[in-house]
Every structure is written in structure tokens, then in C-alpha cells.
PDB file of C-alpha atoms and ligand atoms in Angstrom:
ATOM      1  CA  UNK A   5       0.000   0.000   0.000  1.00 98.00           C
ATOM      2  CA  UNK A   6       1.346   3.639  -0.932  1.00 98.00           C
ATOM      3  CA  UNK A   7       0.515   6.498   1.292  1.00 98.00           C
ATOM      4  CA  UNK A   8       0.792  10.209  -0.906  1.00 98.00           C
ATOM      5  CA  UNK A   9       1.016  13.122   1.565  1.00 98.00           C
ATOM      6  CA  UNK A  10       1.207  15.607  -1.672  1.00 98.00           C
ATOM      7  CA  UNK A  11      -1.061  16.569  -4.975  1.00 97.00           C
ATOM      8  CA  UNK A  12       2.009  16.506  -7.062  1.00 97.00           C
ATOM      9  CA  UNK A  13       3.397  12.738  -6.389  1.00 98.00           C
ATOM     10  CA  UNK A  14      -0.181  10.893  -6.122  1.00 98.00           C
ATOM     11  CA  UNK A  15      -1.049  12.863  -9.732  1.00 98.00           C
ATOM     12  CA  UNK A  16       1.847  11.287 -11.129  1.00 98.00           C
ATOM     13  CA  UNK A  17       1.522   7.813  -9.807  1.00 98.00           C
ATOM     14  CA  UNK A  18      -2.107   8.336 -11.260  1.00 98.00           C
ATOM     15  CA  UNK A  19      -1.581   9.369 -14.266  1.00 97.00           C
ATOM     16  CA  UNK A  20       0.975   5.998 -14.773  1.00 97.00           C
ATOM     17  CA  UNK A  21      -1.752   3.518 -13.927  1.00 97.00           C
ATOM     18  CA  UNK A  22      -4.644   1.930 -16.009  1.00 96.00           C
ATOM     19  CA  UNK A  23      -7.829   0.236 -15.124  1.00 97.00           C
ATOM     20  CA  UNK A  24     -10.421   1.121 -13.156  1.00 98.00           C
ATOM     21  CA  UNK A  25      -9.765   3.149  -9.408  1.00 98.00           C
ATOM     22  CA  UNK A  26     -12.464   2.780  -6.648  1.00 99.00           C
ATOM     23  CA  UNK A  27     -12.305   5.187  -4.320  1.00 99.00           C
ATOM     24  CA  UNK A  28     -13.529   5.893  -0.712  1.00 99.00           C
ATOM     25  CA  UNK A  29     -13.118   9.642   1.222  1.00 99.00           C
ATOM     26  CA  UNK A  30     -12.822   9.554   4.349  1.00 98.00           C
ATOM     27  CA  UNK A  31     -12.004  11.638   7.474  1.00 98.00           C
ATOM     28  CA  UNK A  32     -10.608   8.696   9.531  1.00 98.00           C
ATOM     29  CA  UNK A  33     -11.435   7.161  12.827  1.00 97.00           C
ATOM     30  CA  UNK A  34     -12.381   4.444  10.489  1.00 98.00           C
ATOM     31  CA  UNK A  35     -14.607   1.525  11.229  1.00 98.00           C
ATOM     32  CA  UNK A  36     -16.445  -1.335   9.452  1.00 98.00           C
ATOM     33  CA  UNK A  37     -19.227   0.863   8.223  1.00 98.00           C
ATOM     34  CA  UNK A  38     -15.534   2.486   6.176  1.00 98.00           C
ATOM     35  CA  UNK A  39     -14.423  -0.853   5.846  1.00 98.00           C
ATOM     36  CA  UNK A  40     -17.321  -2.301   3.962  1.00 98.00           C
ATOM     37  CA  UNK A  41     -17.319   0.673   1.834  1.00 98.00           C
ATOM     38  CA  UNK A  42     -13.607   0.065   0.318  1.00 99.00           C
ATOM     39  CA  UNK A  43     -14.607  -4.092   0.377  1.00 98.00           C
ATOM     40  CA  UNK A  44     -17.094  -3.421  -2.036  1.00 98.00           C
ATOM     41  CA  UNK A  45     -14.597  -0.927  -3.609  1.00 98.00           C
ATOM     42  CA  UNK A  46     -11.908  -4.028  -3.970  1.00 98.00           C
ATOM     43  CA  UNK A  47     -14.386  -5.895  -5.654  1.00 98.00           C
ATOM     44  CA  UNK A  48     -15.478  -3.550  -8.273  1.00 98.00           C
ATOM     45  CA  UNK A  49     -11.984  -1.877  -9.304  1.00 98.00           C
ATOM     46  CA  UNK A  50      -8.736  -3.016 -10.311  1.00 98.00           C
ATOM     47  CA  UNK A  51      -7.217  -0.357  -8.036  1.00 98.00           C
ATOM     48  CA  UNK A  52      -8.696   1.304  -4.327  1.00 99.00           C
ATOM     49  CA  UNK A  53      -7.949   4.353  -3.314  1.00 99.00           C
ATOM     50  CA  UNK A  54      -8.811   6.170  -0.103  1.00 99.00           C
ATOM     51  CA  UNK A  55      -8.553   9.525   1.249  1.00 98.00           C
ATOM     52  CA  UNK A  56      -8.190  10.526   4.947  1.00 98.00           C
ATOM     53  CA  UNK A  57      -8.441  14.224   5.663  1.00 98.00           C
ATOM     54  CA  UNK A  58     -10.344  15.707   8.517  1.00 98.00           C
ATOM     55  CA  UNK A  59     -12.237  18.823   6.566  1.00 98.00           C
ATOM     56  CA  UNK A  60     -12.365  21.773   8.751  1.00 97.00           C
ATOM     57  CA  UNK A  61     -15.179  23.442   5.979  1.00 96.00           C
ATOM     58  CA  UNK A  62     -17.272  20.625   6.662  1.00 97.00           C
ATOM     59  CA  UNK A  63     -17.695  21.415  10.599  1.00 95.00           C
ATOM     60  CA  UNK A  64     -19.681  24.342  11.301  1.00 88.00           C
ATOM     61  CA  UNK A  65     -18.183  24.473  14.929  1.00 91.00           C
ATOM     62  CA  UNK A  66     -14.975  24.273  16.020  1.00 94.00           C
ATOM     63  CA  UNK A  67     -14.957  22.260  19.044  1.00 93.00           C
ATOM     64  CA  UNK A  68     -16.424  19.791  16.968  1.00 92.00           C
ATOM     65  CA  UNK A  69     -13.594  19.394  14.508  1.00 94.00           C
ATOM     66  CA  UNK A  70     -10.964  19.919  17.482  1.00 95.00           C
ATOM     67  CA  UNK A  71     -12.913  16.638  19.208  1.00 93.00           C
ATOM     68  CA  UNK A  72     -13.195  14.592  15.833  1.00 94.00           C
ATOM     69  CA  UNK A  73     -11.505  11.449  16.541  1.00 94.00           C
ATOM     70  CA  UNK A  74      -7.791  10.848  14.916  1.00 95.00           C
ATOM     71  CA  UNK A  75      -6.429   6.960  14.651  1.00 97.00           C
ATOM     72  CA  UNK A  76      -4.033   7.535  11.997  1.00 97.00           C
ATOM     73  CA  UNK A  77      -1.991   4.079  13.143  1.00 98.00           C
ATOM     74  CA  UNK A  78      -4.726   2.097  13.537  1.00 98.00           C
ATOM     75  CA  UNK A  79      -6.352   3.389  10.040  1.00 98.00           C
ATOM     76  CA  UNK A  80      -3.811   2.743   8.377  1.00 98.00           C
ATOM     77  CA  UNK A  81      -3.449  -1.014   9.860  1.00 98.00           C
ATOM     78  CA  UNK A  82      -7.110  -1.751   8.642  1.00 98.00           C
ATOM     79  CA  UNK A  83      -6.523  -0.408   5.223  1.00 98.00           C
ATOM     80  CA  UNK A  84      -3.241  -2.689   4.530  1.00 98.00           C
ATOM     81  CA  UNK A  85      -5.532  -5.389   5.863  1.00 98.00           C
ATOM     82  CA  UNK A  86      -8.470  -4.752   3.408  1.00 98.00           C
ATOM     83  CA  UNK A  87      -6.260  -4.760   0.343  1.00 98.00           C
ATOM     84  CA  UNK A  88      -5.979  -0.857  -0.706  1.00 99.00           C
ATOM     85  CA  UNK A  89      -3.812   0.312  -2.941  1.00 98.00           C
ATOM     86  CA  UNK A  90      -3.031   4.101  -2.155  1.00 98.00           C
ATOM     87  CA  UNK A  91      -3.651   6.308   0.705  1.00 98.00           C
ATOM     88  CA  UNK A  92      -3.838  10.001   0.143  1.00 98.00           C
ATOM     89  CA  UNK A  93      -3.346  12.057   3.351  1.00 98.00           C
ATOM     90  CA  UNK A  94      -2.839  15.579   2.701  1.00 98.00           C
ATOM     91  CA  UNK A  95      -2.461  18.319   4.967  1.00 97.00           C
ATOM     92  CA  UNK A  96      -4.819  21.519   4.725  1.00 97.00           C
ATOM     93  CA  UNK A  97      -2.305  23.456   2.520  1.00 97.00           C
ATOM     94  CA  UNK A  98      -2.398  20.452  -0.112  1.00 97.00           C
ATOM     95  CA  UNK A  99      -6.197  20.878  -1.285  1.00 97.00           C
ATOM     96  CA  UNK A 100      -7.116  24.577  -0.151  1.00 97.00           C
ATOM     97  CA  UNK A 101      -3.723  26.493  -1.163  1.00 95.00           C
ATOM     98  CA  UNK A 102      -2.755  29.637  -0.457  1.00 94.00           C
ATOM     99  CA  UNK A 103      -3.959  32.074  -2.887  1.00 92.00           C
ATOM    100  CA  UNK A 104      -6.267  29.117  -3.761  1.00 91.00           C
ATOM    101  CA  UNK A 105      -8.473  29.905  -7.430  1.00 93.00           C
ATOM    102  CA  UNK A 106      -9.828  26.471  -7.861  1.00 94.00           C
ATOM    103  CA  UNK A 107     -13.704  26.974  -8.166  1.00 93.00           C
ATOM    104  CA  UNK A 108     -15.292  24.343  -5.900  1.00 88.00           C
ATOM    105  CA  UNK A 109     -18.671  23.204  -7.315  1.00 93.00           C
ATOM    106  CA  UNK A 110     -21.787  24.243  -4.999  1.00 95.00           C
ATOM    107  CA  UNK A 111     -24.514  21.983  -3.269  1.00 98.00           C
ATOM    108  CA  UNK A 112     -27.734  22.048  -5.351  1.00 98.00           C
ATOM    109  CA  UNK A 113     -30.985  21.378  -3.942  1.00 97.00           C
ATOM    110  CA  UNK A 114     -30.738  18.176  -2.012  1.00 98.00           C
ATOM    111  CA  UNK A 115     -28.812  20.347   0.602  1.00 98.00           C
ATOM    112  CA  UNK A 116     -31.589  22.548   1.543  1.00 97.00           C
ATOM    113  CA  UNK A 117     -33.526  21.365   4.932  1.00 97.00           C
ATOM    114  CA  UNK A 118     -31.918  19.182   7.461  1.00 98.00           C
ATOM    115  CA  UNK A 119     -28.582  19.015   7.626  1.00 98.00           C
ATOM    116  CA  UNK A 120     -28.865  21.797   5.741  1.00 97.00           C
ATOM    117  CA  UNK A 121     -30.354  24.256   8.631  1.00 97.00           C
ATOM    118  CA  UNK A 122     -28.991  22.864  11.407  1.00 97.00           C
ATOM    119  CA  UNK A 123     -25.738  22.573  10.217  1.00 97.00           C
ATOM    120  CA  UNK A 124     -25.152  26.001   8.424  1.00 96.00           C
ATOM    121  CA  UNK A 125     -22.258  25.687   5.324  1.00 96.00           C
ATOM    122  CA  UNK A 126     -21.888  22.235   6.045  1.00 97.00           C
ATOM    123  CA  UNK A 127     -22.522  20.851   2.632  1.00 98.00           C
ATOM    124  CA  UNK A 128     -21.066  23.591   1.087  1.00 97.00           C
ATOM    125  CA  UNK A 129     -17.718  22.346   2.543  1.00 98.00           C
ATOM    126  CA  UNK A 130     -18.159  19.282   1.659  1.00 98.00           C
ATOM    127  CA  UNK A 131     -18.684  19.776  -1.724  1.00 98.00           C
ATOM    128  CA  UNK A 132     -15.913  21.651  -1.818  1.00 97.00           C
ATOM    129  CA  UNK A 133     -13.899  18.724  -0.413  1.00 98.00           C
ATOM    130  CA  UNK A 134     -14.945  15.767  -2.457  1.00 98.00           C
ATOM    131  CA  UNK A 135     -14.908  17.994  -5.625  1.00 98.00           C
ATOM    132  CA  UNK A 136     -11.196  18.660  -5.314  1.00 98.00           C
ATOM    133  CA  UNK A 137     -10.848  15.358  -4.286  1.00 98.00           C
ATOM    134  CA  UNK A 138     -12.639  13.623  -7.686  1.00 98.00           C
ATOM    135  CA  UNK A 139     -10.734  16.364  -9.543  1.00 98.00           C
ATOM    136  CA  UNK A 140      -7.488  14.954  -7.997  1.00 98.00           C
ATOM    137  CA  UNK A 141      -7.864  11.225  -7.704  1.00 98.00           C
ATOM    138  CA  UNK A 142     -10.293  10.652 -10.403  1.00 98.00           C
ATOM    139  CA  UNK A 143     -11.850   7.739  -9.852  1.00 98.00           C
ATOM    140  CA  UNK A 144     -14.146   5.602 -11.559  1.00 98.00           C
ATOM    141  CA  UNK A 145     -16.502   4.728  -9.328  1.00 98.00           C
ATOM    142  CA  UNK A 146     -16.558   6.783  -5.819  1.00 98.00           C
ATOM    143  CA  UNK A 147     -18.062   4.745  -2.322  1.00 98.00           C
ATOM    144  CA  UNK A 148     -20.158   6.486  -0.080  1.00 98.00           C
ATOM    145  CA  UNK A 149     -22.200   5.490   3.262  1.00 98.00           C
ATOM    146  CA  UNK A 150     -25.937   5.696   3.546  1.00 98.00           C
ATOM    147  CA  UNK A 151     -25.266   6.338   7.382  1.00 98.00           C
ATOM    148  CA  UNK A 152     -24.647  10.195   5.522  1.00 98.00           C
ATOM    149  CA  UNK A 153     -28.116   9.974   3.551  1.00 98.00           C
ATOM    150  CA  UNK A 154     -28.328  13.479   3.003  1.00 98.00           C
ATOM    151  CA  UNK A 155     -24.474  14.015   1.974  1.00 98.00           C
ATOM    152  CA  UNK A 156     -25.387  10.878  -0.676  1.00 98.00           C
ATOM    153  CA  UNK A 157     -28.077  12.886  -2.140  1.00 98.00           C
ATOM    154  CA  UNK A 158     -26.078  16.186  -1.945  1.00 98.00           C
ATOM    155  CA  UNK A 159     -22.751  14.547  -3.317  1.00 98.00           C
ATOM    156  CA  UNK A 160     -25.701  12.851  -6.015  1.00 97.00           C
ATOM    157  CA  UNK A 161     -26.826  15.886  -7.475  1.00 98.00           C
ATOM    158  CA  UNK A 162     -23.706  18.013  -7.725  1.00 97.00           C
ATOM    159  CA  UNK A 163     -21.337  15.017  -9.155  1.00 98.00           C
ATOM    160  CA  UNK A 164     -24.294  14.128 -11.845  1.00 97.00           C
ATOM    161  CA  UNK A 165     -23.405  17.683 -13.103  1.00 97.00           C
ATOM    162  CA  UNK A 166     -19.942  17.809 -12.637  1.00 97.00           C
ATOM    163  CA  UNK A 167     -18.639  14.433 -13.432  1.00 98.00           C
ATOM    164  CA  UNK A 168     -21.618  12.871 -15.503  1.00 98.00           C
ATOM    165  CA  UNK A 169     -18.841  10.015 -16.281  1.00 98.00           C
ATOM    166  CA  UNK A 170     -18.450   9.212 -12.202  1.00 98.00           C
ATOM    167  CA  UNK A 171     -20.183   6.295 -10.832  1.00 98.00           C
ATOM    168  CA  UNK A 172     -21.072   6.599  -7.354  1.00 98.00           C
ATOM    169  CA  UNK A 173     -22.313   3.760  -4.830  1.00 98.00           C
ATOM    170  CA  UNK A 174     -23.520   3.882  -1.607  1.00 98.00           C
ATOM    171  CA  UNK A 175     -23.415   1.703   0.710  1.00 98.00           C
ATOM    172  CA  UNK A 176     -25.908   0.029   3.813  1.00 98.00           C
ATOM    173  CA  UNK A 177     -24.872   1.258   7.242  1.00 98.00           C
ATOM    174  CA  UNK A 178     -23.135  -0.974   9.505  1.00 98.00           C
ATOM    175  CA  UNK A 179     -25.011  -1.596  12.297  1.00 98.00           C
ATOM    176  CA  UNK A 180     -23.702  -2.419  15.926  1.00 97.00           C
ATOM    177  CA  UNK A 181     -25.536  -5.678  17.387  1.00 96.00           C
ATOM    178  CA  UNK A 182     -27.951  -3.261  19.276  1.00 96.00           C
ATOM    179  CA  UNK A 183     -28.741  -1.716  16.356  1.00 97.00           C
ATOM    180  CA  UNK A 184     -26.617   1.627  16.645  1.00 98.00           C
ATOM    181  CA  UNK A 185     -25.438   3.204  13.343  1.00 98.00           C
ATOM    182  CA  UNK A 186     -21.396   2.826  13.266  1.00 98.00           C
ATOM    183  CA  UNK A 187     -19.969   6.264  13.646  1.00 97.00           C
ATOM    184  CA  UNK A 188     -16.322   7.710  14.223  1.00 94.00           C
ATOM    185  CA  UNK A 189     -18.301   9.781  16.688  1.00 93.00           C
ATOM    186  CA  UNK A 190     -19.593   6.696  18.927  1.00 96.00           C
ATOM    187  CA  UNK A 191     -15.852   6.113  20.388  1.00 94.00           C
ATOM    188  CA  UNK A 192     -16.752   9.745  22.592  1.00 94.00           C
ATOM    189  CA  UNK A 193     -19.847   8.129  23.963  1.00 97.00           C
ATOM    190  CA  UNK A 194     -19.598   6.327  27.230  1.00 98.00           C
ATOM    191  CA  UNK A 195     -20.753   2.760  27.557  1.00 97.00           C
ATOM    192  CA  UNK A 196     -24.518   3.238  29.041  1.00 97.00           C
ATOM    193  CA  UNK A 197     -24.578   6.109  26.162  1.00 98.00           C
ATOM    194  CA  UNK A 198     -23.620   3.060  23.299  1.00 97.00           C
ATOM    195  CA  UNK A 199     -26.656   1.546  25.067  1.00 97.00           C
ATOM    196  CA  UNK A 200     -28.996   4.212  24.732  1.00 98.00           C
ATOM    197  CA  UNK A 201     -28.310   5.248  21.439  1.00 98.00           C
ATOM    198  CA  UNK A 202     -29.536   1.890  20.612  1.00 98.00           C
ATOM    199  CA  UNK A 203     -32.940   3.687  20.741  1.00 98.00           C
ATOM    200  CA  UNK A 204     -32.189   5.693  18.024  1.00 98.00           C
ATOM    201  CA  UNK A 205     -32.767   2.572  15.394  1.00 98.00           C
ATOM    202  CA  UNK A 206     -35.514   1.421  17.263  1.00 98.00           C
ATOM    203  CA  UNK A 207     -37.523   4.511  16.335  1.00 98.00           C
ATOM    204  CA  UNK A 208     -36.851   4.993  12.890  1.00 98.00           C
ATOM    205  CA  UNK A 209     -38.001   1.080  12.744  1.00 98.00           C
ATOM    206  CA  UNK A 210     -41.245   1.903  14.549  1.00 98.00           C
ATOM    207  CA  UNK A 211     -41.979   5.118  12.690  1.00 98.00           C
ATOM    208  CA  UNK A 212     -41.609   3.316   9.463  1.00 97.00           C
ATOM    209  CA  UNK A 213     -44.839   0.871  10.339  1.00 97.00           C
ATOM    210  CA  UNK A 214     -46.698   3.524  12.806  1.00 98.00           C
ATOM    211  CA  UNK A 215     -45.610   7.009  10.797  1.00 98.00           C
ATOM    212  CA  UNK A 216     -47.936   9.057  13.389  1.00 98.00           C
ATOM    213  CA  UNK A 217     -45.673   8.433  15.912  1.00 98.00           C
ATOM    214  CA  UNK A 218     -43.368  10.687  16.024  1.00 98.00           C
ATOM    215  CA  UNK A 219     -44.050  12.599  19.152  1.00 98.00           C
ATOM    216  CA  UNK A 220     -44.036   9.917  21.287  1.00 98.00           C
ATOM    217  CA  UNK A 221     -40.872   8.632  19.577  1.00 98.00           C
ATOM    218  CA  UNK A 222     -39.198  11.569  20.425  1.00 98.00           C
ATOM    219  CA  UNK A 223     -40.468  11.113  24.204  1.00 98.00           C
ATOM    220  CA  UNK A 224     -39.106   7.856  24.558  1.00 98.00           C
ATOM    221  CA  UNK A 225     -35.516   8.684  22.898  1.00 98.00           C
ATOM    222  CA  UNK A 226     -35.543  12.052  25.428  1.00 98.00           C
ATOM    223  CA  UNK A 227     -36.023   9.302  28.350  1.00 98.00           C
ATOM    224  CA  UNK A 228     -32.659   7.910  27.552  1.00 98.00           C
ATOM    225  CA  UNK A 229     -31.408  11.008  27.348  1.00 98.00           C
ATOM    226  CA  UNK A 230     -31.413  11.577  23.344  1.00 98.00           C
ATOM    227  CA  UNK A 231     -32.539  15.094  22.471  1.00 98.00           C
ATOM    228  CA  UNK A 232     -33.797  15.555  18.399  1.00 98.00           C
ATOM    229  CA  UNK A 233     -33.211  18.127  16.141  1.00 98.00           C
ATOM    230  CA  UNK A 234     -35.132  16.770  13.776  1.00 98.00           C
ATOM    231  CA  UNK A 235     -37.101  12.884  13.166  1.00 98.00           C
ATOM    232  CA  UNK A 236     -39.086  13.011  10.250  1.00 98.00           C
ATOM    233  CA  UNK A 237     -40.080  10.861   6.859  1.00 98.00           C
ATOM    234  CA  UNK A 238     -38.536  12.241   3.821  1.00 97.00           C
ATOM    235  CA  UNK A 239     -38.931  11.145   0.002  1.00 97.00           C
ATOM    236  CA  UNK A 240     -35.187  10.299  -1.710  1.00 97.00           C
ATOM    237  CA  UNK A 241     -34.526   8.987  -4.955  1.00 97.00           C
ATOM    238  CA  UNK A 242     -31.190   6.893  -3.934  1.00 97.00           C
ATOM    239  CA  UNK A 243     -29.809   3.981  -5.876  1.00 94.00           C
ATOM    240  CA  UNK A 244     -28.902   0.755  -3.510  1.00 95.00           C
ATOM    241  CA  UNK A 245     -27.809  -2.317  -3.589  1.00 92.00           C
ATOM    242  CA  UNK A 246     -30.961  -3.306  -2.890  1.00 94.00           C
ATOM    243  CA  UNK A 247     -32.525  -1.291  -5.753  1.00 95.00           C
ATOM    244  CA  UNK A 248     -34.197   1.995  -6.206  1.00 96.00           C
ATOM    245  CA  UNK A 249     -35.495   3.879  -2.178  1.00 97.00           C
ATOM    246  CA  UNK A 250     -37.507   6.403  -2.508  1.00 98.00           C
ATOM    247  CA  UNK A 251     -38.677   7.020   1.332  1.00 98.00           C
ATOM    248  CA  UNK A 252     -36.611   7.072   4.561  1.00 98.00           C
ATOM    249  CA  UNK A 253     -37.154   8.158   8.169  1.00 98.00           C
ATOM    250  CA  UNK A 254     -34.343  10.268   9.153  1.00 98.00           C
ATOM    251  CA  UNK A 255     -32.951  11.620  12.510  1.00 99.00           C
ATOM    252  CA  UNK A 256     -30.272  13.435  14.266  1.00 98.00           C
ATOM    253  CA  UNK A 257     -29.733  14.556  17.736  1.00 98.00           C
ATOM    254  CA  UNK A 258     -27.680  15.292  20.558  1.00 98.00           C
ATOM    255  CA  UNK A 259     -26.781  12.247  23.122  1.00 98.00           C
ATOM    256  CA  UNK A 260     -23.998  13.214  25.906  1.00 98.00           C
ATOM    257  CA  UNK A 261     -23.268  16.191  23.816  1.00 96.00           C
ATOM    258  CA  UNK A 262     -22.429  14.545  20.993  1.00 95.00           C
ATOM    259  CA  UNK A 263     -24.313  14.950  17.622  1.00 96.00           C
ATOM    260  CA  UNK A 264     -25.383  11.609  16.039  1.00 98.00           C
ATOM    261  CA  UNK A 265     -27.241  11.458  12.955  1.00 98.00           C
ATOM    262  CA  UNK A 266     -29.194   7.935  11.214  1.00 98.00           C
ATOM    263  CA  UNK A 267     -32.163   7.018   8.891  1.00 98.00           C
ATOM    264  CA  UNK A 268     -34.195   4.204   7.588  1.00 98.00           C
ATOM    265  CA  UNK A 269     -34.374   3.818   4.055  1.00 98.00           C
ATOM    266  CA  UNK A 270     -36.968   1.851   2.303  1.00 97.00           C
ATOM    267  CA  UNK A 271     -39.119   1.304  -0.918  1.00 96.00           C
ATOM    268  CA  UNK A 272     -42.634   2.376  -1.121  1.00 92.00           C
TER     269      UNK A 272
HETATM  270  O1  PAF B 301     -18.451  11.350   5.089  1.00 52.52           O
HETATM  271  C1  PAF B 301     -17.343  11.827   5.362  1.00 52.52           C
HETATM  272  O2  PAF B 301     -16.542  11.220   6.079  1.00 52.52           O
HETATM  273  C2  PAF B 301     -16.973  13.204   4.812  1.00 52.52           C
HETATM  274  O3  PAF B 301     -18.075  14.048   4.758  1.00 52.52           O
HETATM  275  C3  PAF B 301     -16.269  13.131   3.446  1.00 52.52           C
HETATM  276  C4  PAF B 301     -17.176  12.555   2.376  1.00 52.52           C
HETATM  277  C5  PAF B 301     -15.013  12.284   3.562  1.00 52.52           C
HETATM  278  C6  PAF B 301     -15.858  14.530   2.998  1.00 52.52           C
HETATM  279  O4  PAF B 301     -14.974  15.115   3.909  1.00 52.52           O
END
């Protein structure tokens, strides 16, 4: 496996290579929800590439990007293990340089609401992250979690326009036995918080057969301690492995101070 810290030297190992390059952004602090996203990468590409840089335009607050979790060693362990080919890790100054003139594409509609409004700029910087980053490592098909519904349907609509040749695939959260979404974020959650957040799951699963539930949903998750932004059913149009989803329940909210987001996708 090759690690590139700089634009210049992973352009020009790039550039010498043919056949097809999966690839898989990522901010670190991986986990097997990452993990299944670059096996199904290995099985589609001749080549898998992943990216690990920690986007400060992506986090609207700062204490939240000075707490993201960092596991360089250990990421770097798993990704041997799983068979990738090349590991880009830049620092800042590698994709926003000084004097910077690249013109990063903007989020289009699927941004608005949601994520969108509670999380001011948020897509914008990350649309400004994975652009530079398909412009860079230009990849043939690009892996992305459904944990991140919105930032699927946001990434969606903006690559369809920018790089109508890019395939991109999303894939099924990874689950913990209890039913919590696999996060980088759960490692700051204490043990009886793992526990609760198990709730989470349970209420987008009851919402999707009782959908007039909400408020009572949100009463049980504030019992074990989870306060909601927002838990709500939204129409998507998302390609899956398991075909075409057009509905999901989605949710995020605040347990132990920390700011966990997860949905339910289905087919109507
Ligand atoms: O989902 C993430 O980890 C990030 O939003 C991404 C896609 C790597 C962009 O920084």
C-alpha cells in the first residue's frame, strides 16, 4: 500500500496507472461501516484508493472538529488489511492552497432542509472537499455510506453535473448488534450512552410501520437522554444495492453532547 502526503506525487503515480480506481473519502477514525465501503470498492476496481483528511469546511463548529476522533496508526493497519492500494493524506495546505483559485462546485438542492439548517455551510464544505478530491484522484466509481443519507443525495446531485462520467455507490450502514449506526463519533460516547443510542434505530423502525408516531418517539428517545433536532419521513430517490429507495425516516440529535445522525431507508 502507498501512502501520498502531496497533490504533485499521487497525480503522477495516477496518471501511470490503467484500469479502473475505486475510491472511498474519508475523514478517519475508520470503522467497518468504512471498511465495507472500500470491500465493495476491492471488488469492483482493479485499483482502491482512499482519502483521509479531517475537513475543517465541513464542521460548522470548532470544538467539533478539534474533538473529531484521529487513529491515523490504527487506520492505516485496517486499510493494509483490506487490500488498498493508495492512501492520500494531505495536509490543509495540499487541497485549499494559499492564494487558492480552484472553483469548488456548490450543493444544489438536495442540501436545503436538514442538515442543511442545522448545520449552516456544512454541505457547502463538503462539496468543496470531495470535488477537489474527484478532480485529484479521479476515480471511476466513488463509495459512499448511507449512514450520511443526506451528503449521498447532496454529493448525487452536484457530481451528476460535474462528473456525468463518475459512478457513485452507496453503501448500507453498519449496524452495531444493538442496532446503533457505526460512527467515528460513537468512540466519545460512554458505555450506558452506546446503550442508549440503541434507541435511536428502534424509532426509525417503529416510525416506518406507525408514521404518526413521532411525538411519542421523540419522548421515549428524550427518556434515555437523546434530544432531536429533527425525526421526520422524507422522500429520496437513492440507488442501492438493494434497488431503487424512494422514502426514509431520518434523525439526528444530541446524546452526551455529541451529535449523532441515522435514517431508515426503504421502498414504497
Ligand atoms: O463522510 C465523510 O466522512 C466526509 O463528509 C467526506 C465525504 C469524507 C468529505 O470530507
Amino acid at each position: 500500500m502507498k501512502l501520498f502526503y502531496t497533490r504533485d506525487k499521487w497525480a503522477a503515480f495516477r496518471s501511470d496507472t490503467s484500469g479502473s480506481w475505486g475510491f472511498v473519502p474519508t475523514m478517519g477514525a475508520l470503522h467497518q461501516g468504512h471498511l465495507d465501503l472500500v470491500a465493495q470498492a476491492r471488488l469492483e476496481n482493479t485499483f482502491v484508493a482512499v482519502s483521509i483528511f479531517v475537513n475543517p469546511k465541513q464542521f460548522n463548529q470548532t470544538a467539533d472538529l478539534l474533538a473529531y476522533p484521529k487513529t491515523i496508526e490504527s487506520d492505516l493497519i485496517l486499510l493494509q488489511a483490506s487490500g488498498v492500494d493508495a492512501v492520500f493524506l494531505p495536509v490543509t495546505g495540499e487541497i485549499y492552497p494559499e492564494n487558492d483559485t480552484y472553483e469548488a462546485a456548490s450543493p444544489g438542492q438536495a442540501a436545503l432542509g436538514l442538515e442543511g439548517v442545522y448545520r449552516p455551510g456544512h454541505f457547502q464544505g463538503v462539496v468543496n472537499v470531495v470535488d477537489r478530491l474527484f478532480e485529484l484522484i479521479k476515480p471511476s466509481i466513488a463509495y459512499f455510506g448511507q449512514k450520511d443519507l443526506q451528503q449521498c443525495l447532496v454529493v448525487q446531485e452536484f457530481a451528476a453535473l460535474k462528473y456525468p462520467s463518475l459512478k457513485l455507490v452507496t453503501v448500507s450502514t453498519r449496524r452495531e448488534a444493538s442496532g446503533l449506526a457505526m460512527s467515528s463519533r460513537n468512540v466519545r460516547l460512554s458505555d450506558k450512552g452506546r446503550e442508549d443510542a440503541a434507541e435511536i434505530f428502534k424509532a426509525l423502525d417503529h416510525l416506518r410501520e406507525f408514521p404518526t408516531e413521532t411525538e411519542s418517539m421523540r419522548l421515549r428517545l428524550l427518556e434515555s437522554g437523546i434530544e432531536t433536532e429533527y425525526l421526520e419521513p422524507m422522500e429520496v430517490r437513492l440507488n442501492t444495492q438493494k434497488g431503487l429507495m424512494n422514502r426514509a425516516w431520518v434523525f439526528a440529535g444530541y446524546l452526551e453532547g455529541i451529535r449523532l445522525i441515522d435514517n431508515l431507508l426503504f421502498k414504497e
